[in-house]
């Protein structure tokens, strides 16, 4: 075991599959990996927030589907990660945080951990650092600390914390946790004072949390510990052992530990914070025009008020409307009352039950891979046209297909193509035919993005008709 880490160890939870920001956020690329309020994704904003010298390198908890997104978005910022921990099955926050605590304790000793969501928008100011230091002191004194947001309005989308008396400088005892209220109860609590929004952020020492969790939720800790002890390293990732982790109760850290423990304190914070849990939350933090509109990307507005309009693809024009959310992706458009944006989650559940629309909740027209990605342009009964893009220095797996042939046309950049052991270099406007069954590979040896058009023909064009022989990303 190493000496105790004197800096705070961030633990970033990045495995969620947000549905309330559909159609942009989907299972294949959820909101934490999207650029919603700036030039970088919410996950990258979280990484930048913990790059201060007060923090050690972060531990990121995610799942196998997002492992390359996590690694690449950290690499884009030049931020080194202590570990990328992969959950083998979906579980609530208690097992994930317990596993991270076990891993952190084995690497850093009884370090102070800061548990963070990967998809919150936070303004880092003096109050942020003041409350961080207060939480650190309380955690160092053996408290389990949660961060409570001083409410600016009555909100029904958050749980609340009733704060009690002082237990340390800047920290108060938690009198009770309150479930998401109706609007009348939310108004009463905000008017009364002493109530805070539950942010879902925590701070504690690894040893204190594991001891308290062992007493209050022993099954969570025991299975988390086994999943770490039996876990395996895979490239740059650490895979928790599936059998043990799947036996851990599917329970939140609030229910498992914080609502039962007598060691819980809350630090009240006043910095700007949002969990961006709905489109109206995105509107609230956005830069507004004189009519109260937030217009993002390919958008034009006329005679429109207090609305959010965002388009990732087609140019959207909105005229003469008020209190609307119009969100356009490549293949779906959501239009609804901005004030009713909390309904999106229920709409997505309904879409998932219909085979005709289920795919719209899972994947985007553009799919991202560790080497780049592709967009589906046109599909017919026995053909499909795609746009492929490959990052400089990256290459696809060495592979073959049983049911389709392919034709590649280079649009820009340089392609290095290997077919049955023979390698060719193609440049703009050059093409190559890949017959059914050939062993082939595509690489980008250049310094700029490689773009090409792929035409597939055959009896079956599914993505599972790929036999990987060799792969830089461990997928063979």
GROMACS .gro file of C-alpha atoms in nm:
model
  476
    1UNK     CA    1   0.000   0.000   0.000
    2UNK     CA    2   0.127   0.344  -0.082
    3UNK     CA    3   0.142   0.633   0.165
    4UNK     CA    4  -0.179   0.827   0.213
    5UNK     CA    5  -0.242   1.065  -0.077
    6UNK     CA    6  -0.233   1.420   0.062
    7UNK     CA    7  -0.427   1.560  -0.232
    8UNK     CA    8  -0.796   1.495  -0.288
    9UNK     CA    9  -0.863   1.198  -0.517
   10UNK     CA   10  -1.154   1.276  -0.753
   11UNK     CA   11  -1.388   0.989  -0.837
   12UNK     CA   12  -1.592   1.076  -1.147
   13UNK     CA   13  -1.910   0.877  -1.219
   14UNK     CA   14  -1.940   0.859  -1.598
   15UNK     CA   15  -2.152   0.554  -1.672
   16UNK     CA   16  -2.501   0.706  -1.686
   17UNK     CA   17  -2.726   0.676  -1.991
   18UNK     CA   18  -2.919   1.004  -1.972
   19UNK     CA   19  -3.252   1.014  -2.153
   20UNK     CA   20  -3.394   1.353  -2.050
   21UNK     CA   21  -3.182   1.540  -2.306
   22UNK     CA   22  -3.307   1.331  -2.600
   23UNK     CA   23  -3.266   1.341  -2.898
   24UNK     CA   24  -2.904   1.452  -2.847
   25UNK     CA   25  -2.833   1.230  -2.547
   26UNK     CA   26  -2.872   0.860  -2.626
   27UNK     CA   27  -2.744   0.531  -2.493
   28UNK     CA   28  -2.450   0.521  -2.735
   29UNK     CA   29  -2.335   0.878  -2.653
   30UNK     CA   30  -2.503   1.021  -2.341
   31UNK     CA   31  -2.502   1.381  -2.225
   32UNK     CA   32  -2.176   1.371  -2.027
   33UNK     CA   33  -1.985   1.331  -2.354
   34UNK     CA   34  -2.171   1.610  -2.538
   35UNK     CA   35  -2.081   1.979  -2.578
   36UNK     CA   36  -2.393   2.142  -2.438
   37UNK     CA   37  -2.270   2.463  -2.278
   38UNK     CA   38  -1.922   2.529  -2.412
   39UNK     CA   39  -1.638   2.415  -2.634
   40UNK     CA   40  -1.578   2.088  -2.450
   41UNK     CA   41  -1.804   1.814  -2.317
   42UNK     CA   42  -1.950   1.809  -1.966
   43UNK     CA   43  -1.713   1.523  -1.880
   44UNK     CA   44  -1.418   1.728  -2.001
   45UNK     CA   45  -1.539   2.026  -1.797
   46UNK     CA   46  -1.535   1.798  -1.493
   47UNK     CA   47  -1.180   1.687  -1.574
   48UNK     CA   48  -1.066   2.047  -1.607
   49UNK     CA   49  -1.229   2.132  -1.275
   50UNK     CA   50  -1.021   1.868  -1.093
   51UNK     CA   51  -0.694   1.953  -1.269
   52UNK     CA   52  -0.609   2.200  -0.991
   53UNK     CA   53  -0.308   2.120  -0.770
   54UNK     CA   54  -0.542   2.039  -0.480
   55UNK     CA   55  -0.643   1.725  -0.666
   56UNK     CA   56  -0.464   1.403  -0.755
   57UNK     CA   57  -0.524   1.225  -1.088
   58UNK     CA   58  -0.891   1.121  -1.110
   59UNK     CA   59  -1.046   0.776  -1.100
   60UNK     CA   60  -1.326   0.747  -1.358
   61UNK     CA   61  -1.605   0.491  -1.319
   62UNK     CA   62  -1.781   0.404  -1.645
   63UNK     CA   63  -1.881   0.099  -1.848
   64UNK     CA   64  -1.728  -0.088  -2.137
   65UNK     CA   65  -1.934   0.095  -2.399
   66UNK     CA   66  -1.790   0.433  -2.297
   67UNK     CA   67  -1.433   0.331  -2.217
   68UNK     CA   68  -1.279   0.476  -2.533
   69UNK     CA   69  -1.486   0.795  -2.509
   70UNK     CA   70  -1.349   0.849  -2.159
   71UNK     CA   71  -0.990   0.777  -2.262
   72UNK     CA   72  -1.002   0.993  -2.575
   73UNK     CA   73  -1.172   1.293  -2.416
   74UNK     CA   74  -0.914   1.289  -2.134
   75UNK     CA   75  -0.634   1.257  -2.391
   76UNK     CA   76  -0.769   1.554  -2.588
   77UNK     CA   77  -0.714   1.768  -2.278
   78UNK     CA   78  -0.377   1.613  -2.194
   79UNK     CA   79  -0.510   1.501  -1.853
   80UNK     CA   80  -0.373   1.176  -1.709
   81UNK     CA   81  -0.619   0.949  -1.528
   82UNK     CA   82  -0.533   0.735  -1.225
   83UNK     CA   83  -0.770   0.464  -1.348
   84UNK     CA   84  -1.063   0.399  -1.580
   85UNK     CA   85  -1.275   0.147  -1.393
   86UNK     CA   86  -1.530  -0.048  -1.596
   87UNK     CA   87  -1.857  -0.165  -1.443
   88UNK     CA   88  -1.948  -0.504  -1.598
   89UNK     CA   89  -2.321  -0.454  -1.534
   90UNK     CA   90  -2.531  -0.148  -1.458
   91UNK     CA   91  -2.567  -0.077  -1.088
   92UNK     CA   92  -2.665   0.227  -0.885
   93UNK     CA   93  -2.414   0.459  -0.720
   94UNK     CA   94  -2.344   0.266  -0.397
   95UNK     CA   95  -2.163  -0.034  -0.556
   96UNK     CA   96  -1.972   0.192  -0.798
   97UNK     CA   97  -1.854   0.427  -0.523
   98UNK     CA   98  -1.768   0.136  -0.293
   99UNK     CA   99  -1.555  -0.025  -0.565
  100UNK     CA  100  -1.379   0.306  -0.632
  101UNK     CA  101  -1.314   0.347  -0.259
  102UNK     CA  102  -1.162   0.000  -0.234
  103UNK     CA  103  -0.941   0.069  -0.534
  104UNK     CA  104  -0.839   0.414  -0.405
  105UNK     CA  105  -0.756   0.273  -0.061
  106UNK     CA  106  -0.534   0.004  -0.217
  107UNK     CA  107  -0.345   0.263  -0.423
  108UNK     CA  108  -0.340   0.575  -0.206
  109UNK     CA  109  -0.416   0.462   0.148
  110UNK     CA  110  -0.687   0.642   0.343
  111UNK     CA  111  -0.718   0.925   0.090
  112UNK     CA  112  -0.990   1.191   0.086
  113UNK     CA  113  -1.223   1.116  -0.208
  114UNK     CA  114  -1.439   1.370  -0.391
  115UNK     CA  115  -1.730   1.193  -0.561
  116UNK     CA  116  -1.845   1.384  -0.869
  117UNK     CA  117  -2.101   1.342  -1.143
  118UNK     CA  118  -1.956   1.374  -1.493
  119UNK     CA  119  -2.250   1.570  -1.633
  120UNK     CA  120  -2.298   1.870  -1.405
  121UNK     CA  121  -2.234   2.232  -1.503
  122UNK     CA  122  -2.047   2.420  -1.230
  123UNK     CA  123  -1.893   2.766  -1.217
  124UNK     CA  124  -1.559   2.740  -1.039
  125UNK     CA  125  -1.514   3.053  -0.829
  126UNK     CA  126  -1.391   3.147  -0.484
  127UNK     CA  127  -1.694   2.988  -0.321
  128UNK     CA  128  -1.613   2.659  -0.492
  129UNK     CA  129  -1.266   2.644  -0.337
  130UNK     CA  130  -1.385   2.772   0.001
  131UNK     CA  131  -1.651   2.503   0.031
  132UNK     CA  132  -1.412   2.238  -0.103
  133UNK     CA  133  -1.167   2.321   0.176
  134UNK     CA  134  -1.447   2.311   0.435
  135UNK     CA  135  -1.562   1.972   0.310
  136UNK     CA  136  -1.205   1.843   0.313
  137UNK     CA  137  -1.161   1.946   0.676
  138UNK     CA  138  -1.488   1.779   0.777
  139UNK     CA  139  -1.402   1.464   0.583
  140UNK     CA  140  -1.059   1.455   0.743
  141UNK     CA  141  -1.232   1.468   1.084
  142UNK     CA  142  -1.427   1.151   1.002
  143UNK     CA  143  -1.746   1.294   0.852
  144UNK     CA  144  -1.931   1.177   0.542
  145UNK     CA  145  -1.988   1.506   0.362
  146UNK     CA  146  -2.251   1.588   0.102
  147UNK     CA  147  -2.274   1.917  -0.085
  148UNK     CA  148  -2.605   2.103  -0.071
  149UNK     CA  149  -2.688   2.377  -0.319
  150UNK     CA  150  -2.847   2.692  -0.178
  151UNK     CA  151  -3.174   2.703  -0.378
  152UNK     CA  152  -3.242   2.995  -0.605
  153UNK     CA  153  -3.599   2.889  -0.682
  154UNK     CA  154  -3.850   2.619  -0.582
  155UNK     CA  155  -3.756   2.315  -0.791
  156UNK     CA  156  -3.939   1.984  -0.808
  157UNK     CA  157  -3.666   1.801  -0.999
  158UNK     CA  158  -3.423   1.780  -0.706
  159UNK     CA  159  -3.423   1.610  -0.368
  160UNK     CA  160  -3.366   1.840  -0.069
  161UNK     CA  161  -3.152   1.832   0.245
  162UNK     CA  162  -3.262   1.991   0.570
  163UNK     CA  163  -2.953   2.135   0.741
  164UNK     CA  164  -2.913   2.120   1.118
  165UNK     CA  165  -2.661   2.265   1.359
  166UNK     CA  166  -2.293   2.327   1.291
  167UNK     CA  167  -2.056   2.032   1.326
  168UNK     CA  168  -1.741   2.194   1.185
  169UNK     CA  169  -1.642   2.521   1.024
  170UNK     CA  170  -1.854   2.554   0.711
  171UNK     CA  171  -2.032   2.219   0.770
  172UNK     CA  172  -2.369   2.139   0.928
  173UNK     CA  173  -2.537   1.828   1.054
  174UNK     CA  174  -2.791   1.674   0.814
  175UNK     CA  175  -3.130   1.675   0.985
  176UNK     CA  176  -3.295   1.472   0.708
  177UNK     CA  177  -3.305   1.397   0.338
  178UNK     CA  178  -3.628   1.482   0.153
  179UNK     CA  179  -3.750   1.321  -0.169
  180UNK     CA  180  -3.833   1.535  -0.473
  181UNK     CA  181  -4.130   1.749  -0.359
  182UNK     CA  182  -4.433   1.885  -0.535
  183UNK     CA  183  -4.427   2.255  -0.618
  184UNK     CA  184  -4.621   2.360  -0.305
  185UNK     CA  185  -4.378   2.183  -0.073
  186UNK     CA  186  -4.078   2.315  -0.268
  187UNK     CA  187  -4.208   2.673  -0.230
  188UNK     CA  188  -4.256   2.622   0.144
  189UNK     CA  189  -3.901   2.491   0.193
  190UNK     CA  190  -3.739   2.770  -0.008
  191UNK     CA  191  -3.940   3.032   0.183
  192UNK     CA  192  -3.851   2.877   0.520
  193UNK     CA  193  -3.477   2.861   0.454
  194UNK     CA  194  -3.243   2.594   0.587
  195UNK     CA  195  -3.317   2.357   0.299
  196UNK     CA  196  -3.068   2.277   0.023
  197UNK     CA  197  -3.083   2.097  -0.308
  198UNK     CA  198  -2.920   1.754  -0.295
  199UNK     CA  199  -2.637   1.781  -0.550
  200UNK     CA  200  -2.526   1.417  -0.555
  201UNK     CA  201  -2.166   1.521  -0.479
  202UNK     CA  202  -1.982   1.382  -0.175
  203UNK     CA  203  -1.651   1.390   0.009
  204UNK     CA  204  -1.509   1.146   0.264
  205UNK     CA  205  -1.202   0.942   0.340
  206UNK     CA  206  -1.193   0.601   0.176
  207UNK     CA  207  -1.152   0.428   0.513
  208UNK     CA  208  -1.437   0.614   0.684
  209UNK     CA  209  -1.679   0.545   0.401
  210UNK     CA  210  -1.590   0.175   0.373
  211UNK     CA  211  -1.620   0.125   0.751
  212UNK     CA  212  -1.957   0.300   0.764
  213UNK     CA  213  -2.083   0.120   0.454
  214UNK     CA  214  -1.967  -0.213   0.598
  215UNK     CA  215  -2.182  -0.149   0.903
  216UNK     CA  216  -2.487  -0.020   0.714
  217UNK     CA  217  -2.473  -0.201   0.377
  218UNK     CA  218  -2.231  -0.495   0.415
  219UNK     CA  219  -2.342  -0.672   0.097
  220UNK     CA  220  -2.248  -0.365  -0.108
  221UNK     CA  221  -1.896  -0.344   0.037
  222UNK     CA  222  -1.826  -0.718   0.030
  223UNK     CA  223  -1.923  -0.761  -0.334
  224UNK     CA  224  -1.746  -0.439  -0.435
  225UNK     CA  225  -1.428  -0.554  -0.261
  226UNK     CA  226  -1.443  -0.894  -0.433
  227UNK     CA  227  -1.503  -0.730  -0.771
  228UNK     CA  228  -1.184  -0.527  -0.726
  229UNK     CA  229  -0.976  -0.814  -0.587
  230UNK     CA  230  -1.080  -1.037  -0.878
  231UNK     CA  231  -1.074  -0.759  -1.138
  232UNK     CA  232  -0.830  -0.753  -1.429
  233UNK     CA  233  -0.635  -0.486  -1.615
  234UNK     CA  234  -0.718  -0.459  -1.986
  235UNK     CA  235  -0.508  -0.211  -2.186
  236UNK     CA  236  -0.557   0.119  -2.000
  237UNK     CA  237  -0.871  -0.002  -1.821
  238UNK     CA  238  -0.951  -0.191  -1.502
  239UNK     CA  239  -1.242  -0.433  -1.536
  240UNK     CA  240  -1.435  -0.514  -1.220
  241UNK     CA  241  -1.512  -0.884  -1.190
  242UNK     CA  242  -1.864  -0.944  -1.321
  243UNK     CA  243  -1.990  -1.218  -1.092
  244UNK     CA  244  -1.916  -1.031  -0.769
  245UNK     CA  245  -2.026  -0.689  -0.892
  246UNK     CA  246  -2.355  -0.823  -1.030
  247UNK     CA  247  -2.437  -0.962  -0.682
  248UNK     CA  248  -2.405  -0.618  -0.523
  249UNK     CA  249  -2.743  -0.464  -0.431
  250UNK     CA  250  -2.866  -0.214  -0.690
  251UNK     CA  251  -2.897   0.079  -0.450
  252UNK     CA  252  -2.794   0.444  -0.436
  253UNK     CA  253  -2.532   0.575  -0.195
  254UNK     CA  254  -2.801   0.794  -0.036
  255UNK     CA  255  -3.026   0.501   0.055
  256UNK     CA  256  -2.746   0.259   0.140
  257UNK     CA  257  -2.535   0.484   0.363
  258UNK     CA  258  -2.603   0.857   0.384
  259UNK     CA  259  -2.966   0.842   0.502
  260UNK     CA  260  -2.872   0.590   0.776
  261UNK     CA  261  -2.538   0.716   0.902
  262UNK     CA  262  -2.489   0.938   1.206
  263UNK     CA  263  -2.169   1.081   1.058
  264UNK     CA  264  -2.324   1.280   0.774
  265UNK     CA  265  -2.259   1.652   0.731
  266UNK     CA  266  -2.361   1.895   0.460
  267UNK     CA  267  -2.161   2.186   0.321
  268UNK     CA  268  -2.386   2.456   0.172
  269UNK     CA  269  -2.262   2.599  -0.157
  270UNK     CA  270  -2.376   2.906  -0.348
  271UNK     CA  271  -2.177   2.874  -0.671
  272UNK     CA  272  -2.369   2.833  -0.995
  273UNK     CA  273  -2.464   2.467  -1.036
  274UNK     CA  274  -2.694   2.263  -1.256
  275UNK     CA  275  -2.731   1.891  -1.311
  276UNK     CA  276  -2.856   1.972  -1.665
  277UNK     CA  277  -3.126   1.714  -1.608
  278UNK     CA  278  -3.370   1.862  -1.861
  279UNK     CA  279  -3.380   2.099  -2.154
  280UNK     CA  280  -3.516   2.380  -1.939
  281UNK     CA  281  -3.203   2.343  -1.722
  282UNK     CA  282  -2.990   2.391  -2.033
  283UNK     CA  283  -3.194   2.702  -2.114
  284UNK     CA  284  -3.146   2.844  -1.764
  285UNK     CA  285  -2.765   2.840  -1.784
  286UNK     CA  286  -2.748   2.945  -2.151
  287UNK     CA  287  -2.657   3.286  -2.293
  288UNK     CA  288  -2.991   3.451  -2.371
  289UNK     CA  289  -3.082   3.716  -2.627
  290UNK     CA  290  -3.298   4.018  -2.542
  291UNK     CA  291  -3.613   3.805  -2.579
  292UNK     CA  292  -3.490   3.540  -2.339
  293UNK     CA  293  -3.405   3.285  -2.607
  294UNK     CA  294  -3.109   3.046  -2.614
  295UNK     CA  295  -3.022   2.966  -2.976
  296UNK     CA  296  -2.743   2.716  -3.036
  297UNK     CA  297  -2.571   2.624  -3.362
  298UNK     CA  298  -2.777   2.612  -3.685
  299UNK     CA  299  -3.070   2.828  -3.577
  300UNK     CA  300  -3.262   3.145  -3.677
  301UNK     CA  301  -3.537   3.300  -3.464
  302UNK     CA  302  -3.808   3.558  -3.532
  303UNK     CA  303  -4.077   3.690  -3.295
  304UNK     CA  304  -3.990   3.415  -3.047
  305UNK     CA  305  -3.960   3.445  -2.670
  306UNK     CA  306  -3.822   3.244  -2.377
  307UNK     CA  307  -3.733   2.943  -2.588
  308UNK     CA  308  -3.447   2.700  -2.641
  309UNK     CA  309  -3.366   2.607  -3.002
  310UNK     CA  310  -3.072   2.384  -3.089
  311UNK     CA  311  -2.986   2.206  -3.412
  312UNK     CA  312  -2.690   1.978  -3.476
  313UNK     CA  313  -2.765   1.934  -3.845
  314UNK     CA  314  -3.040   2.103  -4.051
  315UNK     CA  315  -3.093   2.477  -4.015
  316UNK     CA  316  -3.398   2.534  -3.794
  317UNK     CA  317  -3.611   2.850  -3.814
  318UNK     CA  318  -3.866   2.927  -3.540
  319UNK     CA  319  -4.117   3.210  -3.582
  320UNK     CA  320  -4.379   3.349  -3.346
  321UNK     CA  321  -4.355   3.099  -3.061
  322UNK     CA  322  -4.305   3.125  -2.688
  323UNK     CA  323  -4.186   2.881  -2.420
  324UNK     CA  324  -4.080   2.608  -2.665
  325UNK     CA  325  -3.790   2.367  -2.684
  326UNK     CA  326  -3.690   2.265  -3.035
  327UNK     CA  327  -3.402   2.014  -3.039
  328UNK     CA  328  -3.293   1.877  -3.377
  329UNK     CA  329  -3.040   1.597  -3.423
  330UNK     CA  330  -2.940   1.428  -3.746
  331UNK     CA  331  -3.238   1.192  -3.744
  332UNK     CA  332  -3.494   1.315  -3.489
  333UNK     CA  333  -3.655   1.639  -3.374
  334UNK     CA  334  -3.816   1.711  -3.037
  335UNK     CA  335  -4.066   1.999  -3.009
  336UNK     CA  336  -4.241   2.071  -2.681
  337UNK     CA  337  -4.315   2.325  -2.412
  338UNK     CA  338  -3.991   2.434  -2.248
  339UNK     CA  339  -4.173   2.448  -1.916
  340UNK     CA  340  -4.272   2.081  -1.960
  341UNK     CA  341  -3.926   1.956  -2.053
  342UNK     CA  342  -3.927   1.708  -1.763
  343UNK     CA  343  -4.165   1.498  -1.976
  344UNK     CA  344  -3.887   1.399  -2.220
  345UNK     CA  345  -3.779   1.101  -2.009
  346UNK     CA  346  -4.130   0.952  -2.023
  347UNK     CA  347  -4.145   1.010  -2.399
  348UNK     CA  348  -3.818   0.824  -2.447
  349UNK     CA  349  -3.951   0.529  -2.248
  350UNK     CA  350  -4.249   0.514  -2.486
  351UNK     CA  351  -4.024   0.533  -2.792
  352UNK     CA  352  -3.820   0.242  -2.658
  353UNK     CA  353  -4.124   0.015  -2.648
  354UNK     CA  354  -4.189   0.055  -3.021
  355UNK     CA  355  -3.950  -0.140  -3.248
  356UNK     CA  356  -3.991   0.132  -3.512
  357UNK     CA  357  -3.848   0.402  -3.282
  358UNK     CA  358  -3.636   0.211  -3.029
  359UNK     CA  359  -3.320   0.271  -3.228
  360UNK     CA  360  -3.369   0.647  -3.203
  361UNK     CA  361  -3.316   0.623  -2.826
  362UNK     CA  362  -2.998   0.416  -2.852
  363UNK     CA  363  -2.773   0.523  -3.137
  364UNK     CA  364  -2.706   0.835  -3.339
  365UNK     CA  365  -2.686   0.854  -3.714
  366UNK     CA  366  -2.319   0.929  -3.651
  367UNK     CA  367  -2.150   0.657  -3.446
  368UNK     CA  368  -1.817   0.720  -3.273
  369UNK     CA  369  -1.536   0.466  -3.245
  370UNK     CA  370  -1.190   0.484  -3.087
  371UNK     CA  371  -1.041   0.536  -3.433
  372UNK     CA  372  -1.293   0.799  -3.547
  373UNK     CA  373  -1.645   0.708  -3.656
  374UNK     CA  374  -1.902   0.687  -3.933
  375UNK     CA  375  -2.234   0.832  -4.044
  376UNK     CA  376  -2.501   0.635  -4.225
  377UNK     CA  377  -2.605   0.836  -4.532
  378UNK     CA  378  -2.835   0.605  -4.728
  379UNK     CA  379  -2.960   0.249  -4.686
  380UNK     CA  380  -3.149   0.017  -4.918
  381UNK     CA  381  -3.241  -0.350  -4.923
  382UNK     CA  382  -2.895  -0.471  -5.030
  383UNK     CA  383  -2.679  -0.160  -5.003
  384UNK     CA  384  -2.567   0.107  -4.757
  385UNK     CA  385  -2.366   0.426  -4.802
  386UNK     CA  386  -2.157   0.559  -4.514
  387UNK     CA  387  -1.917   0.845  -4.448
  388UNK     CA  388  -1.614   0.721  -4.255
  389UNK     CA  389  -1.372   0.949  -4.071
  390UNK     CA  390  -1.043   0.827  -3.925
  391UNK     CA  391  -0.829   1.031  -3.688
  392UNK     CA  392  -0.461   1.093  -3.772
  393UNK     CA  393  -0.244   0.800  -3.665
  394UNK     CA  394  -0.541   0.569  -3.601
  395UNK     CA  395  -0.641   0.249  -3.779
  396UNK     CA  396  -0.940   0.018  -3.785
  397UNK     CA  397  -0.915  -0.348  -3.691
  398UNK     CA  398  -0.782  -0.608  -3.935
  399UNK     CA  399  -1.112  -0.767  -4.034
  400UNK     CA  400  -1.330  -0.948  -4.285
  401UNK     CA  401  -1.702  -0.978  -4.363
  402UNK     CA  402  -1.902  -1.289  -4.451
  403UNK     CA  403  -2.196  -1.118  -4.619
  404UNK     CA  404  -2.085  -0.793  -4.779
  405UNK     CA  405  -1.835  -0.635  -5.015
  406UNK     CA  406  -1.723  -0.273  -4.985
  407UNK     CA  407  -1.599   0.008  -5.207
  408UNK     CA  408  -1.401   0.298  -5.055
  409UNK     CA  409  -1.359   0.641  -5.215
  410UNK     CA  410  -1.119   0.884  -5.047
  411UNK     CA  411  -1.271   1.233  -5.005
  412UNK     CA  412  -0.989   1.400  -4.813
  413UNK     CA  413  -0.669   1.295  -4.641
  414UNK     CA  414  -0.451   0.990  -4.699
  415UNK     CA  415  -0.565   0.628  -4.663
  416UNK     CA  416  -0.339   0.330  -4.608
  417UNK     CA  417  -0.538   0.023  -4.715
  418UNK     CA  418  -0.430  -0.337  -4.658
  419UNK     CA  419  -0.612  -0.608  -4.856
  420UNK     CA  420  -0.509  -0.973  -4.816
  421UNK     CA  421  -0.160  -0.874  -4.709
  422UNK     CA  422  -0.098  -0.613  -4.980
  423UNK     CA  423  -0.081  -0.245  -4.872
  424UNK     CA  424  -0.168   0.054  -5.088
  425UNK     CA  425  -0.175   0.428  -5.023
  426UNK     CA  426  -0.474   0.620  -5.161
  427UNK     CA  427  -0.523   0.995  -5.179
  428UNK     CA  428  -0.813   1.225  -5.264
  429UNK     CA  429  -1.050   1.095  -5.537
  430UNK     CA  430  -0.886   0.750  -5.548
  431UNK     CA  431  -1.084   0.437  -5.468
  432UNK     CA  432  -1.049   0.066  -5.396
  433UNK     CA  433  -1.281  -0.238  -5.408
  434UNK     CA  434  -1.290  -0.486  -5.117
  435UNK     CA  435  -1.442  -0.817  -5.227
  436UNK     CA  436  -1.654  -1.026  -4.992
  437UNK     CA  437  -1.439  -1.230  -4.753
  438UNK     CA  438  -1.112  -1.040  -4.806
  439UNK     CA  439  -0.900  -0.958  -4.500
  440UNK     CA  440  -0.860  -0.582  -4.491
  441UNK     CA  441  -0.761  -0.284  -4.281
  442UNK     CA  442  -0.786   0.094  -4.309
  443UNK     CA  443  -0.538   0.335  -4.150
  444UNK     CA  444  -0.472   0.708  -4.151
  445UNK     CA  445  -0.094   0.766  -4.171
  446UNK     CA  446  -0.135   1.139  -4.228
  447UNK     CA  447  -0.160   1.450  -4.011
  448UNK     CA  448  -0.519   1.548  -4.101
  449UNK     CA  449  -0.853   1.374  -4.068
  450UNK     CA  450  -0.914   1.102  -4.328
  451UNK     CA  451  -1.265   1.109  -4.478
  452UNK     CA  452  -1.401   0.857  -4.725
  453UNK     CA  453  -1.726   0.726  -4.862
  454UNK     CA  454  -1.799   0.358  -4.812
  455UNK     CA  455  -2.053   0.174  -5.029
  456UNK     CA  456  -2.157  -0.165  -4.891
  457UNK     CA  457  -2.338  -0.427  -5.097
  458UNK     CA  458  -2.453  -0.770  -4.987
  459UNK     CA  459  -2.722  -0.985  -4.833
  460UNK     CA  460  -2.662  -0.866  -4.476
  461UNK     CA  461  -2.520  -0.527  -4.374
  462UNK     CA  462  -2.535  -0.540  -3.992
  463UNK     CA  463  -2.247  -0.412  -3.779
  464UNK     CA  464  -2.212  -0.760  -3.625
  465UNK     CA  465  -2.085  -0.900  -3.957
  466UNK     CA  466  -1.729  -0.811  -3.861
  467UNK     CA  467  -1.470  -1.077  -3.785
  468UNK     CA  468  -1.181  -0.897  -3.614
  469UNK     CA  469  -0.843  -1.062  -3.653
  470UNK     CA  470  -0.625  -0.795  -3.493
  471UNK     CA  471  -0.717  -0.469  -3.318
  472UNK     CA  472  -0.528  -0.189  -3.145
  473UNK     CA  473  -0.818  -0.140  -2.904
  474UNK     CA  474  -0.848  -0.494  -2.769
  475UNK     CA  475  -1.170  -0.584  -2.956
  476UNK     CA  476  -1.037  -0.881  -3.156
   0.00000   0.00000   0.00000
